[in-house]
GROMACS .gro file of C-alpha atoms in nm:
model
  294
    1MET     CA    1   0.000  -0.001   0.000
    2SER     CA    2   0.135   0.344  -0.098
    3GLU     CA    3   0.208   0.602   0.166
    4LEU     CA    4  -0.057   0.874   0.199
    5LEU     CA    5   0.039   1.213   0.060
    6VAL     CA    6   0.015   1.503   0.304
    7LEU     CA    7  -0.178   1.802   0.170
    8ASN     CA    8  -0.123   2.169   0.243
    9PRO     CA    9  -0.403   2.366   0.413
   10THR     CA   10  -0.665   2.479   0.160
   11PHE     CA   11  -0.903   2.770   0.119
   12SER     CA   12  -1.204   2.756  -0.111
   13ARG     CA   13  -1.509   2.948  -0.231
   14LYS     CA   14  -1.807   2.844  -0.441
   15LEU     CA   15  -1.824   3.017  -0.782
   16LYS     CA   16  -2.142   3.130  -0.955
   17CYS     CA   17  -2.115   2.836  -1.194
   18GLY     CA   18  -2.147   2.587  -0.905
   19ASP     CA   19  -1.786   2.470  -0.903
   20TYR     CA   20  -1.533   2.573  -0.639
   21ILE     CA   21  -1.212   2.769  -0.666
   22ILE     CA   22  -0.959   2.629  -0.423
   23LEU     CA   23  -0.610   2.744  -0.328
   24SER     CA   24  -0.333   2.588  -0.132
   25THR     CA   25  -0.064   2.770   0.066
   26LYS     CA   26   0.123   2.811  -0.262
   27SER     CA   27  -0.156   3.035  -0.388
   28GLU     CA   28  -0.206   2.859  -0.721
   29PRO     CA   29  -0.584   2.840  -0.778
   30ILE     CA   30  -0.765   2.556  -0.952
   31VAL     CA   31  -1.137   2.505  -1.018
   32VAL     CA   32  -1.284   2.172  -0.909
   33ASP     CA   33  -1.617   2.019  -0.813
   34GLU     CA   34  -1.744   1.976  -0.458
   35GLU     CA   35  -1.618   1.618  -0.430
   36ILE     CA   36  -1.257   1.718  -0.500
   37VAL     CA   37  -1.285   2.010  -0.255
   38THR     CA   38  -1.382   1.760   0.015
   39VAL     CA   39  -1.086   1.537  -0.074
   40LEU     CA   40  -0.833   1.823  -0.076
   41SER     CA   41  -0.969   1.958   0.253
   42SER     CA   42  -0.919   1.623   0.426
   43GLY     CA   43  -0.544   1.680   0.474
   44VAL     CA   44  -0.425   1.355   0.312
   45LEU     CA   45  -0.450   1.187  -0.029
   46ASN     CA   46  -0.425   0.822  -0.121
   47PRO     CA   47  -0.220   0.809  -0.448
   48GLU     CA   48  -0.363   0.469  -0.538
   49ILE     CA   49  -0.712   0.610  -0.589
   50TYR     CA   50  -0.621   0.886  -0.835
   51ASP     CA   51  -0.427   0.889  -1.164
   52GLN     CA   52  -0.078   1.030  -1.189
   53GLU     CA   53  -0.182   1.329  -1.399
   54PHE     CA   54  -0.415   1.449  -1.123
   55ILE     CA   55  -0.145   1.402  -0.860
   56ASN     CA   56   0.108   1.588  -1.076
   57THR     CA   57  -0.137   1.880  -1.109
   58LEU     CA   58  -0.178   1.896  -0.732
   59THR     CA   59   0.199   1.886  -0.686
   60GLU     CA   60   0.263   2.164  -0.936
   61THR     CA   61  -0.006   2.390  -0.785
   62GLY     CA   62   0.123   2.335  -0.431
   63PHE     CA   63  -0.157   2.124  -0.280
   64ILE     CA   64   0.075   1.834  -0.196
   65GLN     CA   65   0.312   1.923   0.083
   66SER     CA   66   0.680   1.944  -0.006
   67ILE     CA   67   0.988   2.134   0.102
   68GLU     CA   68   0.928   2.390  -0.172
   69SER     CA   69   0.560   2.447  -0.098
   70LYS     CA   70   0.634   2.518   0.268
   71GLU     CA   71   0.812   2.836   0.159
   72PHE     CA   72   0.476   2.988   0.068
   73GLU     CA   73   0.213   3.131   0.298
   74PHE     CA   74  -0.150   3.184   0.207
   75LEU     CA   75  -0.261   3.542   0.273
   76GLU     CA   76  -0.596   3.529   0.447
   77GLU     CA   77  -0.847   3.813   0.434
   78ASN     CA   78  -0.842   4.041   0.736
   79VAL     CA   79  -1.207   4.042   0.847
   80ALA     CA   80  -1.164   4.274   1.143
   81LYS     CA   81  -1.434   4.541   1.166
   82LYS     CA   82  -1.187   4.825   1.107
   83TRP     CA   83  -1.073   4.662   0.780
   84THR     CA   84  -1.433   4.614   0.663
   85THR     CA   85  -1.500   4.982   0.739
   86LEU     CA   86  -1.179   5.084   0.562
   87ARG     CA   87  -1.272   4.883   0.250
   88LYS     CA   88  -1.616   5.039   0.233
   89GLY     CA   89  -1.465   5.383   0.293
   90ILE     CA   90  -1.214   5.356   0.010
   91LEU     CA   91  -1.482   5.242  -0.233
   92ILE     CA   92  -1.691   5.546  -0.139
   93VAL     CA   93  -1.384   5.769  -0.191
   94GLY     CA   94  -1.337   5.610  -0.534
   95PHE     CA   95  -1.699   5.670  -0.632
   96ILE     CA   96  -1.694   6.035  -0.516
   97SER     CA   97  -1.362   6.092  -0.694
   98LEU     CA   98  -1.500   5.947  -1.018
   99ILE     CA   99  -1.809   6.169  -1.007
  100SER     CA  100  -1.598   6.476  -0.929
  101ILE     CA  101  -1.367   6.402  -1.226
  102ILE     CA  102  -1.666   6.370  -1.460
  103VAL     CA  103  -1.798   6.705  -1.335
  104SER     CA  104  -1.452   6.865  -1.372
  105THR     CA  105  -1.447   6.797  -1.745
  106PHE     CA  106  -1.712   7.071  -1.785
  107PHE     CA  107  -1.466   7.322  -1.634
  108PHE     CA  108  -1.126   7.203  -1.753
  109GLY     CA  109  -1.200   6.960  -2.035
  110ILE     CA  110  -0.989   6.646  -2.072
  111PRO     CA  111  -0.611   6.698  -2.058
  112ILE     CA  112  -0.509   6.506  -2.370
  113GLY     CA  113  -0.154   6.430  -2.479
  114SER     CA  114  -0.079   6.787  -2.590
  115LYS     CA  115  -0.103   6.889  -2.223
  116LEU     CA  116   0.189   6.661  -2.135
  117ILE     CA  117   0.432   6.908  -2.286
  118SER     CA  118   0.391   7.253  -2.132
  119LYS     CA  119   0.482   7.577  -2.306
  120ASP     CA  120   0.559   7.731  -1.967
  121THR     CA  121   0.872   7.526  -1.894
  122ASN     CA  122   1.176   7.381  -2.064
  123ILE     CA  123   1.121   7.042  -2.226
  124TRP     CA  124   1.429   6.906  -2.046
  125VAL     CA  125   1.249   6.982  -1.719
  126ASN     CA  126   0.913   6.865  -1.850
  127ILE     CA  127   1.021   6.516  -1.967
  128PRO     CA  128   1.208   6.418  -1.646
  129PHE     CA  129   0.904   6.537  -1.447
  130ILE     CA  130   0.676   6.306  -1.652
  131ILE     CA  131   0.908   6.011  -1.589
  132LEU     CA  132   0.947   6.086  -1.218
  133LEU     CA  133   0.574   6.136  -1.155
  134SER     CA  134   0.491   5.821  -1.350
  135MET     CA  135   0.735   5.618  -1.141
  136VAL     CA  136   0.611   5.761  -0.810
  137THR     CA  137   0.239   5.718  -0.887
  138THR     CA  138   0.298   5.366  -1.023
  139SER     CA  139   0.471   5.272  -0.700
  140ILE     CA  140   0.188   5.410  -0.486
  141HIS     CA  141  -0.069   5.241  -0.712
  142GLU     CA  142   0.095   4.901  -0.651
  143VAL     CA  143   0.142   4.971  -0.279
  144MET     CA  144  -0.237   5.025  -0.255
  145HIS     CA  145  -0.289   4.681  -0.411
  146MET     CA  146  -0.037   4.530  -0.171
  147LEU     CA  147  -0.206   4.692   0.129
  148PHE     CA  148  -0.559   4.577   0.051
  149ALA     CA  149  -0.455   4.236  -0.087
  150ASN     CA  150  -0.234   4.168   0.215
  151SER     CA  151   0.051   4.104  -0.032
  152TRP     CA  152   0.287   4.316   0.176
  153LYS     CA  153   0.301   4.014   0.410
  154LYS     CA  154   0.421   3.790   0.132
  155THR     CA  155   0.789   3.714   0.185
  156LYS     CA  156   0.837   3.601  -0.177
  157GLY     CA  157   0.662   3.714  -0.492
  158GLY     CA  158   0.453   3.988  -0.333
  159LEU     CA  159   0.571   4.264  -0.567
  160ASN     CA  160   0.702   4.166  -0.911
  161LEU     CA  161   0.916   4.417  -1.095
  162ASN     CA  162   0.984   4.387  -1.468
  163PHE     CA  163   1.245   4.647  -1.561
  164LYS     CA  164   1.253   4.531  -1.924
  165LYS     CA  165   0.883   4.614  -1.967
  166ALA     CA  166   0.892   4.892  -1.706
  167THR     CA  167   0.601   4.735  -1.516
  168ALA     CA  168   0.523   4.646  -1.155
  169THR     CA  169   0.261   4.390  -1.052
  170VAL     CA  170   0.133   4.252  -0.725
  171ALA     CA  171   0.050   3.889  -0.652
  172MET     CA  172  -0.327   3.868  -0.597
  173SER     CA  173  -0.431   3.513  -0.689
  174HIS     CA  174  -0.506   3.445  -0.323
  175ILE     CA  175  -0.792   3.699  -0.312
  176TRP     CA  176  -1.014   3.469  -0.521
  177VAL     CA  177  -1.133   3.293  -0.206
  178TRP     CA  178  -1.195   3.619  -0.018
  179SER     CA  179  -1.534   3.788   0.029
  180PHE     CA  180  -1.672   3.999  -0.258
  181LEU     CA  181  -1.594   4.322  -0.071
  182GLY     CA  182  -1.238   4.207  -0.004
  183ARG     CA  183  -1.181   4.104  -0.367
  184VAL     CA  184  -1.323   4.420  -0.522
  185THR     CA  185  -1.133   4.650  -0.288
  186ALA     CA  186  -0.802   4.473  -0.343
  187ILE     CA  187  -0.827   4.498  -0.723
  188SER     CA  188  -0.971   4.852  -0.723
  189ALA     CA  189  -0.742   5.011  -0.466
  190GLY     CA  190  -0.478   5.120  -0.717
  191VAL     CA  191  -0.722   5.289  -0.953
  192ILE     CA  192  -0.905   5.449  -0.660
  193PHE     CA  193  -0.579   5.615  -0.556
  194ASP     CA  194  -0.533   5.739  -0.915
  195LEU     CA  195  -0.890   5.876  -0.921
  196PHE     CA  196  -0.851   6.048  -0.585
  197LEU     CA  197  -0.519   6.211  -0.678
  198LEU     CA  198  -0.653   6.316  -1.018
  199SER     CA  199  -0.955   6.476  -0.852
  200ILE     CA  200  -0.738   6.671  -0.607
  201LEU     CA  201  -0.497   6.793  -0.875
  202THR     CA  202  -0.774   6.886  -1.118
  203TYR     CA  203  -0.964   7.108  -0.874
  204SER     CA  204  -0.639   7.259  -0.747
  205GLN     CA  205  -0.625   7.443  -1.080
  206PHE     CA  206  -0.900   7.675  -0.950
  207TRP     CA  207  -0.648   7.822  -0.702
  208ILE     CA  208  -0.303   7.731  -0.834
  209ASN     CA  209  -0.167   7.834  -1.173
  210SER     CA  210   0.119   7.597  -1.247
  211TRP     CA  211   0.224   7.393  -1.551
  212VAL     CA  212   0.273   7.097  -1.317
  213LEU     CA  213  -0.101   7.046  -1.263
  214PRO     CA  214  -0.227   6.990  -1.620
  215VAL     CA  215   0.076   6.773  -1.697
  216SER     CA  216   0.011   6.562  -1.386
  217CYS     CA  217  -0.359   6.532  -1.469
  218SER     CA  218  -0.280   6.417  -1.821
  219ILE     CA  219  -0.050   6.146  -1.683
  220LEU     CA  220  -0.317   6.022  -1.443
  221TRP     CA  221  -0.582   6.013  -1.719
  222ILE     CA  222  -0.349   5.785  -1.914
  223ARG     CA  223  -0.292   5.562  -1.611
  224ILE     CA  224  -0.663   5.525  -1.541
  225LEU     CA  225  -0.760   5.459  -1.903
  226TRP     CA  226  -0.471   5.215  -1.933
  227GLN     CA  227  -0.645   4.992  -1.678
  228LEU     CA  228  -0.958   4.983  -1.898
  229ARG     CA  229  -0.783   4.799  -2.183
  230PHE     CA  230  -0.993   4.489  -2.108
  231HIS     CA  231  -0.833   4.287  -2.390
  232LYS     CA  232  -0.497   4.309  -2.209
  233LYS     CA  233  -0.391   4.202  -1.861
  234SER     CA  234  -0.491   4.493  -1.640
  235ASP     CA  235  -0.685   4.583  -1.327
  236GLY     CA  236  -0.990   4.622  -1.548
  237GLN     CA  237  -0.959   4.269  -1.689
  238PHE     CA  238  -0.913   4.126  -1.341
  239LEU     CA  239  -1.220   4.316  -1.219
  240VAL     CA  240  -1.431   4.178  -1.506
  241SER     CA  241  -1.315   3.827  -1.416
  242MET     CA  242  -1.430   3.897  -1.060
  243ILE     CA  243  -1.773   4.015  -1.176
  244ILE     CA  244  -1.817   3.712  -1.401
  245ASP     CA  245  -1.669   3.500  -1.119
  246ASP     CA  246  -1.446   3.304  -1.356
  247PRO     CA  247  -1.075   3.308  -1.260
  248PHE     CA  248  -0.962   3.135  -1.580
  249ILE     CA  249  -1.167   3.313  -1.843
  250ASP     CA  250  -0.961   3.364  -2.159
  251PHE     CA  251  -1.017   3.716  -2.295
  252SER     CA  252  -0.811   3.636  -2.607
  253SER     CA  253  -1.007   3.323  -2.698
  254LYS     CA  254  -1.250   3.363  -2.991
  255ALA     CA  255  -1.451   3.069  -2.857
  256SER     CA  256  -1.498   3.239  -2.520
  257ASN     CA  257  -1.605   3.561  -2.690
  258SER     CA  258  -1.856   3.387  -2.918
  259GLN     CA  259  -2.011   3.204  -2.621
  260ASN     CA  260  -2.027   3.516  -2.404
  261PRO     CA  261  -2.167   3.830  -2.577
  262PHE     CA  262  -2.088   4.034  -2.266
  263LEU     CA  263  -1.721   3.942  -2.296
  264SER     CA  264  -1.717   4.041  -2.663
  265LYS     CA  265  -1.854   4.386  -2.574
  266ILE     CA  266  -1.596   4.426  -2.297
  267ARG     CA  267  -1.314   4.348  -2.542
  268LEU     CA  268  -1.453   4.606  -2.787
  269ILE     CA  269  -1.442   4.866  -2.508
  270GLY     CA  270  -1.081   4.770  -2.445
  271TYR     CA  271  -0.990   4.820  -2.812
  272PHE     CA  272  -1.175   5.153  -2.815
  273VAL     CA  273  -0.981   5.272  -2.509
  274THR     CA  274  -0.653   5.177  -2.679
  275PHE     CA  275  -0.763   5.378  -2.985
  276ILE     CA  276  -0.835   5.679  -2.760
  277LEU     CA  277  -0.496   5.652  -2.589
  278VAL     CA  278  -0.315   5.645  -2.922
  279PHE     CA  279  -0.502   5.925  -3.096
  280LEU     CA  280  -0.574   6.157  -2.801
  281TRP     CA  281  -0.256   6.109  -2.600
  282PHE     CA  282   0.033   5.943  -2.782
  283ILE     CA  283   0.006   6.121  -3.119
  284PRO     CA  284  -0.055   6.471  -2.967
  285PHE     CA  285   0.235   6.411  -2.726
  286VAL     CA  286   0.474   6.320  -3.008
  287HIS     CA  287   0.350   6.613  -3.216
  288SER     CA  288   0.413   6.854  -2.928
  289VAL     CA  289   0.764   6.724  -2.875
  290ILE     CA  290   0.848   6.751  -3.246
  291ASN     CA  291   0.720   7.109  -3.260
  292ILE     CA  292   0.933   7.216  -2.964
  293VAL     CA  293   1.247   7.037  -3.083
  294HIS     CA  294   1.217   7.197  -3.426
   0.00000   0.00000   0.00000
């Protein structure tokens, strides 16, 4: 008789489709039926009952205990009352900020790419400012994700930096088994910060006349719209997955799009946003730089 395999602690949640999403301490989610959830929650597994492919899948996703899998720690949702209040509060801040930004367009318009290059300062001051502000706001955006996803507690893989692509991402697979409020807040926290900061800087233009403000607002508009490219990996795509309650939905699959009209419309919105970014920000920005250089 084979020796029983010891399983890592598991955390699960029932999806809208009726199946369960389940994670181990390695934070690699898989979707299974209720019977498998019961088996994986038992703590041990008899390898003679299941085929090798199934056991290999469990090993790769961290359900079967090993020296490697012990390095990981599942990040549970903090359900303390103060955290619940904080999550609700930040969502309210995000909603108010969004409304205030919509209203502000009647006073200031939308700061498109031509606003990125100011006529009131030297371009060699303007460009470094754009780069610096982009780096700082990106960092704070990701820190907000880390804070509300508890990823700051993750000793390995919490924040992933890709210097080649100039991107920063936060590990958030573990939030799939959290409450709806916890999941939505964790994925929205970065954009909420962007909305709040954009709102403050936009209305500051009523009292402060500085080239820094419209340039900063234009950068933040780009950052917010960037997350709405639903056909690419972004906060917006992750949020749609949360709403649909499907962690493995393939936004690039034609089959998925044909079976789900809602998903097709979401992808079209993503393409439209990309079009807007190119023609209202990138092209005017390049045109402004060329005019100043020449």
